[in-house]
Tab-separated table of C-alpha atoms in Angstrom:
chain	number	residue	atom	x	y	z
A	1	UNK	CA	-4.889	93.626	19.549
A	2	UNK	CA	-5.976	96.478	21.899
A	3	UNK	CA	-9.229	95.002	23.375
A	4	UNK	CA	-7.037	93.887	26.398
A	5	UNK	CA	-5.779	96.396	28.803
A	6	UNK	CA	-2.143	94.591	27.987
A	7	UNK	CA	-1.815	95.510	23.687
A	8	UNK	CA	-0.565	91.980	22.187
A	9	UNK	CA	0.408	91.044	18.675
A	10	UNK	CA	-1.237	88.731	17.055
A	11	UNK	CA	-0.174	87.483	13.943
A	12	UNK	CA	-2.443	86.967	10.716
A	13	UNK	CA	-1.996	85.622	7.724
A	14	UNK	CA	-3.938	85.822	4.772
A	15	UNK	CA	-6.592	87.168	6.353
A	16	UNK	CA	-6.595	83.628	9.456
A	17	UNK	CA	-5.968	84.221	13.004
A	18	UNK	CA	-3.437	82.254	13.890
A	19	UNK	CA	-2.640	80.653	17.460
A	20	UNK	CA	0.932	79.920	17.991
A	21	UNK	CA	4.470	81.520	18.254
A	22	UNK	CA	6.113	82.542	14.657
A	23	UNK	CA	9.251	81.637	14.155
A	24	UNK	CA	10.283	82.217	10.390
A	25	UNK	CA	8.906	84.133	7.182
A	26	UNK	CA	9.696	83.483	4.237
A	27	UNK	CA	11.610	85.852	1.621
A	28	UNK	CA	8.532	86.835	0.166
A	29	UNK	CA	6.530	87.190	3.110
A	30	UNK	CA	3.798	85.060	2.130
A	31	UNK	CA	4.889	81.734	4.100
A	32	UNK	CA	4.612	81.634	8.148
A	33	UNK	CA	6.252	79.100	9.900
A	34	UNK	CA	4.415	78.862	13.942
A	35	UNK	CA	5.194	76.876	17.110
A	36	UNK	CA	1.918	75.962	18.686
A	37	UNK	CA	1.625	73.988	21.934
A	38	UNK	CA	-0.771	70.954	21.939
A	39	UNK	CA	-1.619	68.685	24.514
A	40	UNK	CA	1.781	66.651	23.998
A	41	UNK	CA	4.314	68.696	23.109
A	42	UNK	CA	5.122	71.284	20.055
A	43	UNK	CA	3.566	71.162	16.292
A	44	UNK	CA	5.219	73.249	13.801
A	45	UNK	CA	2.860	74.583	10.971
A	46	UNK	CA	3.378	76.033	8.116
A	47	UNK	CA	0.817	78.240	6.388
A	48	UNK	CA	1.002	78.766	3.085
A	49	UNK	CA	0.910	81.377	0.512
A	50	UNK	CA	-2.935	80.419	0.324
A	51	UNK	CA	-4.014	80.530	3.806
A	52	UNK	CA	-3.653	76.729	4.750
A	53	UNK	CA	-2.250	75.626	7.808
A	54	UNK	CA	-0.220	72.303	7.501
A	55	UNK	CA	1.192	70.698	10.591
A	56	UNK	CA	4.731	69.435	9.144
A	57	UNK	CA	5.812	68.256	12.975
A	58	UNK	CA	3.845	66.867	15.861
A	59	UNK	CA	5.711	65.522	18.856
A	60	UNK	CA	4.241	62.358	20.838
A	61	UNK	CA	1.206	61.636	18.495
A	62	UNK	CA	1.080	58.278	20.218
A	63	UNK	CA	-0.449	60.336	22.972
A	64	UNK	CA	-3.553	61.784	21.333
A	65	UNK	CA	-6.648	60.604	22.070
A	66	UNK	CA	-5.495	59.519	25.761
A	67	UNK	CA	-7.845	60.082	28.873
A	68	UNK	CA	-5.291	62.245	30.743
A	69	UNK	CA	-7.774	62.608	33.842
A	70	UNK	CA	-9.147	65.937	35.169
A	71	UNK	CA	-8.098	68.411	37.677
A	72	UNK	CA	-10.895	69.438	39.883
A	73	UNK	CA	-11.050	72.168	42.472
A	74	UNK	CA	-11.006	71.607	46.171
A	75	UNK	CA	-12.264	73.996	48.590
A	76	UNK	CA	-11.722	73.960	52.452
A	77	UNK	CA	-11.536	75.915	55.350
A	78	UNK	CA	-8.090	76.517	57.243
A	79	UNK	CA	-7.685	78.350	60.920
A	80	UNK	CA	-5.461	81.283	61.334
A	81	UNK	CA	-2.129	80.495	62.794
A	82	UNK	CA	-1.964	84.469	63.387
A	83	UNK	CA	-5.839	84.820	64.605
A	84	UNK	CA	-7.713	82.938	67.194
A	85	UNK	CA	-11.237	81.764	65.906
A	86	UNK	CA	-10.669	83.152	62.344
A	87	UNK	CA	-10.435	80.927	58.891
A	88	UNK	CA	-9.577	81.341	55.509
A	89	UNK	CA	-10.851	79.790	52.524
A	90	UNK	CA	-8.197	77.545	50.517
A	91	UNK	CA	-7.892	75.326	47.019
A	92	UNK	CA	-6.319	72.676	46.555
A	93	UNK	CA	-6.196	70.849	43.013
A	94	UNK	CA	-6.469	67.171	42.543
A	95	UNK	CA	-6.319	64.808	39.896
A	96	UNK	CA	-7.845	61.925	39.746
A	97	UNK	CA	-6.592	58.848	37.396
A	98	UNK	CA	-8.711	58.131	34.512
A	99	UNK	CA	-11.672	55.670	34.893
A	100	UNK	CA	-11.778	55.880	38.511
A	101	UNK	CA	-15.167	54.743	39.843
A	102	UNK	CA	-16.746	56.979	43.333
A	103	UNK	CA	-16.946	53.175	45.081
A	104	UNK	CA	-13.281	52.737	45.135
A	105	UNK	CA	-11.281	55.497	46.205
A	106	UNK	CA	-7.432	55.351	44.909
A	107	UNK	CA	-4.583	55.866	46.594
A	108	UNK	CA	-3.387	59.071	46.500
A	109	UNK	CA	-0.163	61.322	46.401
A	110	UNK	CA	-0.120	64.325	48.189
A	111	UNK	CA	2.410	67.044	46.784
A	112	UNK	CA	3.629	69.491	49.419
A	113	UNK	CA	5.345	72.801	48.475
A	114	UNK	CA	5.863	75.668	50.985
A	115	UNK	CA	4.033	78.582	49.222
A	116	UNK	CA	2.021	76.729	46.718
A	117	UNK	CA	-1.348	78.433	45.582
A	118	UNK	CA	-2.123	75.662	42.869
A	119	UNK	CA	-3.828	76.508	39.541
A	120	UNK	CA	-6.279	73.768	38.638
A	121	UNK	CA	-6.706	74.868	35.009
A	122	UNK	CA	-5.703	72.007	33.167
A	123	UNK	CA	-2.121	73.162	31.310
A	124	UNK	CA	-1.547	73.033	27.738
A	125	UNK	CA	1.224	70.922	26.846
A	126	UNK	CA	0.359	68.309	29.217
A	127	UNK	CA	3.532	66.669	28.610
A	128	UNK	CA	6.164	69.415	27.459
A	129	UNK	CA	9.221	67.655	28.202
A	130	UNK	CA	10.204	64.292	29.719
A	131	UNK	CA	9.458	65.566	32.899
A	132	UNK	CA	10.066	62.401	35.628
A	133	UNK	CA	7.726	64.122	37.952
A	134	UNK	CA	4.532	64.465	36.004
A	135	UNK	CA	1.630	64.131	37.815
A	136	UNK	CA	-0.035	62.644	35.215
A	137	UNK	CA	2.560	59.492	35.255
A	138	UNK	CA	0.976	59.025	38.830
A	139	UNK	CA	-2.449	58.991	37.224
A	140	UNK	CA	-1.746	56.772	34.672
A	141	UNK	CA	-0.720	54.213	37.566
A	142	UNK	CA	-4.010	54.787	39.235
A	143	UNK	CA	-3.073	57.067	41.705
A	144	UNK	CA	-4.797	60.618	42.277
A	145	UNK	CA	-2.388	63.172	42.583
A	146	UNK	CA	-2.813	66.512	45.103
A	147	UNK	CA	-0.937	69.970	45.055
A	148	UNK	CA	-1.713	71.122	48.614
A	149	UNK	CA	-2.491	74.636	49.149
A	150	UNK	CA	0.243	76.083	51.452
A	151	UNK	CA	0.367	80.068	51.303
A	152	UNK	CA	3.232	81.178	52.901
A	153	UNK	CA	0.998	83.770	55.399
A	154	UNK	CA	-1.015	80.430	56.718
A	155	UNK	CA	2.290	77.991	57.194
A	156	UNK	CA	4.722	80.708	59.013
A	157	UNK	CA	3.663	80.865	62.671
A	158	UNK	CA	5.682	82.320	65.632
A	159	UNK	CA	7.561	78.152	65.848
A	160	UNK	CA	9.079	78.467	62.584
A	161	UNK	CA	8.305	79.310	58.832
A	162	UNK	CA	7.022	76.072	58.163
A	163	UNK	CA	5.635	75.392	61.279
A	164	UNK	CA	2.027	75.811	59.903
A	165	UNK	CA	2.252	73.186	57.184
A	166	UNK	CA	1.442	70.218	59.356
A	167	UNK	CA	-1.747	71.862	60.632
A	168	UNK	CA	-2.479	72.832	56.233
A	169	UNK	CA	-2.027	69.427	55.623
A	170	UNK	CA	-4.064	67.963	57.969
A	171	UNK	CA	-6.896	70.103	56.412
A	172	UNK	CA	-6.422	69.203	53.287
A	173	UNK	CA	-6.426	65.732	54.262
A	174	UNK	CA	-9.443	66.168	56.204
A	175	UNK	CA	-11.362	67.255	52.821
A	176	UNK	CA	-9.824	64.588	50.755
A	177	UNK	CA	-11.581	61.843	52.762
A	178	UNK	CA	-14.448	63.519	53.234
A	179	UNK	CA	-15.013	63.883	49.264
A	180	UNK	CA	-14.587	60.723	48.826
A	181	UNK	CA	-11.462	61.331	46.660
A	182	UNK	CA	-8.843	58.762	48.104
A	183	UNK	CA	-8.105	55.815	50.724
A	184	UNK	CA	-7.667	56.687	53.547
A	185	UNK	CA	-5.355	54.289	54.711
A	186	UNK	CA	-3.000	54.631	51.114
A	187	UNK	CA	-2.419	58.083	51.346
A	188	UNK	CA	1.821	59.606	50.334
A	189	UNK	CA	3.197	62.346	50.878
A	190	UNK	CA	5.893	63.954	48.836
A	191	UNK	CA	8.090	66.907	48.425
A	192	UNK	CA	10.435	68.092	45.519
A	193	UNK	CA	12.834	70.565	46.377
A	194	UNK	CA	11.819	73.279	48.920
A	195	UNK	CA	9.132	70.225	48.895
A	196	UNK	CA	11.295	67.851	50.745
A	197	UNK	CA	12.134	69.400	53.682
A	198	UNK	CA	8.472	70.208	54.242
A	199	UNK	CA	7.511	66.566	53.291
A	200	UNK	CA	9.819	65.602	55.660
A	201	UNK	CA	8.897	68.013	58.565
A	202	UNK	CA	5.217	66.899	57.961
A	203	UNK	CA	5.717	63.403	58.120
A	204	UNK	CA	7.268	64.030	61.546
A	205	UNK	CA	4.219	66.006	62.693
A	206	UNK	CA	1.125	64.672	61.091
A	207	UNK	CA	-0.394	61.309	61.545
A	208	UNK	CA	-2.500	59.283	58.847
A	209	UNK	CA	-0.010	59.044	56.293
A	210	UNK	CA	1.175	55.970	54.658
A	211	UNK	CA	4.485	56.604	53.696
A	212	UNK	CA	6.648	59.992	52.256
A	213	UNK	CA	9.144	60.379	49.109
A	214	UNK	CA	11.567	63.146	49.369
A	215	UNK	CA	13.299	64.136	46.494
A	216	UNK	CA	16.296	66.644	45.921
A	217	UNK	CA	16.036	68.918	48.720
A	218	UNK	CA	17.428	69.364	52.522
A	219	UNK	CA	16.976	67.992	56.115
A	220	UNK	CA	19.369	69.987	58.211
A	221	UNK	CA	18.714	73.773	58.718
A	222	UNK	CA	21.531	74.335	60.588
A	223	UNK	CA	24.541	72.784	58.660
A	224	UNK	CA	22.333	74.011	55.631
A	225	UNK	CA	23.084	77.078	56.348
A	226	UNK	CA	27.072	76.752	56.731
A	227	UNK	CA	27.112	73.987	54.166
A	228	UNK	CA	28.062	74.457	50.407
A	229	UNK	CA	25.984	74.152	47.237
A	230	UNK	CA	26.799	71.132	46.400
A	231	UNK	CA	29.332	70.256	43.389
A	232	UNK	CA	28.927	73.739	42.767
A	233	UNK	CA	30.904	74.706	45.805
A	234	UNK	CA	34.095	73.257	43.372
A	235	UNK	CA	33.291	75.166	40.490
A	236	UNK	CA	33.031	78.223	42.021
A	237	UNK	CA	34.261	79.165	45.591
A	238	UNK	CA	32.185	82.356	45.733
A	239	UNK	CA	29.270	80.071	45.858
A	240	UNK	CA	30.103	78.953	49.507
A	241	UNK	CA	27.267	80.674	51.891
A	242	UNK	CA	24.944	81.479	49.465
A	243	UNK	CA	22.229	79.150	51.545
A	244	UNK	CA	22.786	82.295	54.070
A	245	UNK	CA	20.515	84.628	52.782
A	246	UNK	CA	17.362	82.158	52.809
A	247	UNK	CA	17.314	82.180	56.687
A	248	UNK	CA	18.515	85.547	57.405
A	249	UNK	CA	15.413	87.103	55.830
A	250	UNK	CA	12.827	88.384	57.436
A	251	UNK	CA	10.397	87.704	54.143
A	252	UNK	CA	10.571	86.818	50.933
A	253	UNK	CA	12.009	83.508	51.666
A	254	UNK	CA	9.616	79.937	52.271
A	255	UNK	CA	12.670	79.441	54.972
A	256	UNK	CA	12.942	83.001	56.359
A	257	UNK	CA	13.850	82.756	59.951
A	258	UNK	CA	14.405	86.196	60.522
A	259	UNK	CA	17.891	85.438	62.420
A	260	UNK	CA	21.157	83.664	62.441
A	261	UNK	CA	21.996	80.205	63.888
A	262	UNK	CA	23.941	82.761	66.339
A	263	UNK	CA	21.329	84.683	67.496
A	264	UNK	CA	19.045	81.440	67.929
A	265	UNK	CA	20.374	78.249	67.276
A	266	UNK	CA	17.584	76.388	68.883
A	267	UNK	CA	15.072	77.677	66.052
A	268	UNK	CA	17.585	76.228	63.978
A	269	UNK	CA	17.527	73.038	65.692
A	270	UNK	CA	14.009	72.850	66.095
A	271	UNK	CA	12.642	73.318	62.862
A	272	UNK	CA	14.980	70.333	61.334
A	273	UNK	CA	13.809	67.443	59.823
A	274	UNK	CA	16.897	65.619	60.724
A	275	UNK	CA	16.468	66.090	64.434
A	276	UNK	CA	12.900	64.696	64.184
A	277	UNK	CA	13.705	61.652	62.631
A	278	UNK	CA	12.737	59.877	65.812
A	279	UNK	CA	8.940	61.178	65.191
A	280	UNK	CA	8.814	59.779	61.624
A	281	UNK	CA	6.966	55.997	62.057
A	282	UNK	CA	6.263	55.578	58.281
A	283	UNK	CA	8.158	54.024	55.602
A	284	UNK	CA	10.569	57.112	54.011
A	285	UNK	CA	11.865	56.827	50.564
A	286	UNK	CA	14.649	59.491	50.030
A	287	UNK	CA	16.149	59.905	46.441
A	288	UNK	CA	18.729	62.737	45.389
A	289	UNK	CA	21.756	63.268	42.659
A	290	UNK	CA	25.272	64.179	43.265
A	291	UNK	CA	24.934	67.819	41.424
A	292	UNK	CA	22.244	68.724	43.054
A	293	UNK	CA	22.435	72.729	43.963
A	294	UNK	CA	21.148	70.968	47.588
A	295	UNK	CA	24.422	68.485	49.225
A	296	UNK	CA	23.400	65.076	48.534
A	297	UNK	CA	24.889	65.222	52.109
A	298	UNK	CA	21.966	66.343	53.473
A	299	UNK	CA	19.929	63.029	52.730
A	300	UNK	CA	23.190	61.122	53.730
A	301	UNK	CA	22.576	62.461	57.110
A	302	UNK	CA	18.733	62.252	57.259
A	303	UNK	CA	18.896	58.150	56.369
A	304	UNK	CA	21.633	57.629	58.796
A	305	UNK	CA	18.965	59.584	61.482
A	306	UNK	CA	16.304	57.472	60.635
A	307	UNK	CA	18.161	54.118	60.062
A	308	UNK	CA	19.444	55.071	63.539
A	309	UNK	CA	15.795	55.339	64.762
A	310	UNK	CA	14.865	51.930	63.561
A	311	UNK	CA	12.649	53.183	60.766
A	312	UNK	CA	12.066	51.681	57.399
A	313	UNK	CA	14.079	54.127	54.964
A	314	UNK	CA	14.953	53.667	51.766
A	315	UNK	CA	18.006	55.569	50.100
A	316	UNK	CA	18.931	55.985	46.441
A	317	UNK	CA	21.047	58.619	44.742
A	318	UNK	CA	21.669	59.204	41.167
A	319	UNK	CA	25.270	59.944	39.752
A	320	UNK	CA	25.661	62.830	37.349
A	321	UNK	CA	22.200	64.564	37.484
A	322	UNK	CA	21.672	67.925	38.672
A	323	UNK	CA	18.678	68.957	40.496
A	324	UNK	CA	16.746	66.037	39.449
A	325	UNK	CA	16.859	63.557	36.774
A	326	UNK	CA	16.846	63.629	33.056
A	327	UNK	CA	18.734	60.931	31.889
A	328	UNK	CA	15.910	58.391	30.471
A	329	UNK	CA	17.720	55.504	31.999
A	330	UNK	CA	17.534	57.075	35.147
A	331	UNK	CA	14.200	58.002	34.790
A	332	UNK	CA	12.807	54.609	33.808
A	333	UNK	CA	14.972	53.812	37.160
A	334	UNK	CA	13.315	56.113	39.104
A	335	UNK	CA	10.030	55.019	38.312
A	336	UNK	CA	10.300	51.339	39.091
A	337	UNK	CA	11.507	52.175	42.531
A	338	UNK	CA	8.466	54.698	43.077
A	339	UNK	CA	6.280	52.195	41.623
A	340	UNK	CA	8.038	48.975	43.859
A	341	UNK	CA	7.992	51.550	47.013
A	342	UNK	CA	4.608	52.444	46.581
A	343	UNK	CA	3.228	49.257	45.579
A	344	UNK	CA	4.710	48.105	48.913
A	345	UNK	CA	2.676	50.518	51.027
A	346	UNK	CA	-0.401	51.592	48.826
A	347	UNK	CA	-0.563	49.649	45.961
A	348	UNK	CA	-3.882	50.636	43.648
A	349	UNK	CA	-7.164	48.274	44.083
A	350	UNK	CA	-8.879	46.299	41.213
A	351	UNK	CA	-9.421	48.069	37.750
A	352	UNK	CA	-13.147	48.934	37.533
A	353	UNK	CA	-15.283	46.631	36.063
A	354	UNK	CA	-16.192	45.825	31.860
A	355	UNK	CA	-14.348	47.428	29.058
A	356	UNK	CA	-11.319	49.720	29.924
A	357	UNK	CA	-12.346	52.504	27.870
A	358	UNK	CA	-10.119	55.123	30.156
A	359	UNK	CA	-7.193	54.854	27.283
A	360	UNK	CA	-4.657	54.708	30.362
A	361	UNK	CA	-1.228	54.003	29.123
């Protein structure tokens, strides 16, 4: 196909288009076995020598026909950390849970990601994989769900290379409430990852929050930077250090801070979660894994910071999983702890009213 300035193949058969990956032909060549994505998982089809397509394998069929919700665009304005009086235009997607009714804004969980520039095309498979951090398990639970905008030019300011994300957030919070798309008092944030750290660093600088979950990620720049990759530190010595390079850059890196903790240890210092534990007043659920390429260390020291602060934190760490969980008992684990935590601080108002025709799980 040569219409696109990219050439693609497209396979055809007998004369029908066919949408999908191929993965086998028969001896003859007159039998094409595809991979297509649906909005569940994989089907595997088989057209025949005659031109029929026959699905012989559909994964999670107990899904179709569910209302899975909508992503819908959100547009804002953010200042300039670089340039006085100047804005820029940002997006942020959200979805809300299905059935939701205008009068009775949901809680809501606000994803943070240094770098993000969400897509709010809805993705096809919608579940792929077991993943435990689908948004769309939030939305079944009658939560909306937001991936932040957070371009890496509008969070790095002269502080730190995160030091902008507080001020992002706080606009994107600003246009949540004023659309009408969540409570304001039951609002969460939460970080995966590069995600936590950030979560964390917000929480400590923004008010109007209800609580934060940080999973699998950092707290402690500094030791960070010295510290090993986890486990992996005992597989393979030449790992040790390899957190280096994510400071020492001057771009390229969410965490680029241009120098070393010996050139300027109090940038180090300053732009740690750990060391602001004192500033975070709201309830803090932290949750990490022993394999993790991040030192379940790190959240070791951030509870005992904020236990020491007198704040309500909540600590639970999986054995055996990497970075993050995929063992379904874990998972189901996971989720009645988000669910209990949550519940706690924002837990979802009355169903709407009559028939639940939403198909929610």
């Amino acid at each position: 196909d040569f219409e696109d300035e990219t050439p693609r193949m497209q396979p055809v058969m007998a004369g029908l288009g066919l949408d999908g990956q191929a993965l086998a032909l028969s001896a003859g060549g007159d039998a094409l076995l595809l991979k297509q994505a649906s909005e569940t998982g994989t089907r595997l089809v088989l057209v025949t020598p005659d031109g029929q397509a026959q699905t012989r394998l559909s994964l999670n069929t107990h899904l179709d026909g569910l209302d899975w919700g909508e992503w819908q665009a959100l547009s804002y304005s953010v200042p300039d950390p670089a340039r006085l009086g100047r804005t820029h235009v940002v997006t942020s997607c959200i979805l809300m849970p299905p059935g939701q009714e205008a009068a009775h804004p949901p809680p809501m969980i606000l994803d943070i990601y240094p770098g993000a520039r969400p897509n709010c095309t809805s993705r096809t498979p919608r579940l792929a994989y077991p993943d435990p951090h689908s948004p769309y398990l939030w939305a079944a639970r009658g939560y909306a769900y937001a991936r932040i905008a957070a371009p890496r030019d509008m969070i790095r300011t002269e502080a730190g290379p995160i030091a902008g994300l507080p001020e992002m957030t706080r606009a994107a919070r600003q246009a949540i409430l004023e659309a009408g798309l969540a409570d304001p008092d039951r609002l969460i944030l939460h970080g995966l990852s590069q995600g936590a750290v950030s979560a964390l660093h917000v929480a400590a600088r923004t008010e109007g929050f209800a609580a934060v979950i940080a999973q699998n990620g950092w707290a402690d720049l500094m030791s960070h930077y010295f510290g090993p990759p986890g486990v992996h530190a005992d597989l393979s010595p030449d790992l040790l250090g390899t957190n280096m390079p994510r400071y020492e850059a001057e771009a390229g890196s969410d965490f680029a801070m241009g120098v070393t903790p010996f050139e300027d240890p109090d940038r180090y210092v300053t732009n740690s979660p750990l060391l602001m534990a004192g500033d975070i007043e709201i309830p803090v659920l932290l949750i990490h894994t022993d394999m993790d390429g991040f030192p379940k260390s790190q959240f070791d020291q951030m509870y005992a910071a904020l236990a020491r602060q007198g704040n309500p934190v909540r600590y639970v760490w999986y054995a055996g999983e990497g970075h993050g969980i995929s063992s379904p008992a874990n998972i189901r684990d996971l989720w009645e702890r988000l669910t209990r935590f949550t519940g706690e601080i924002a837990a979802p108002g009355p169903a709407p009213s009559g028939p639940d025709q939403s198909g929610r799980p």
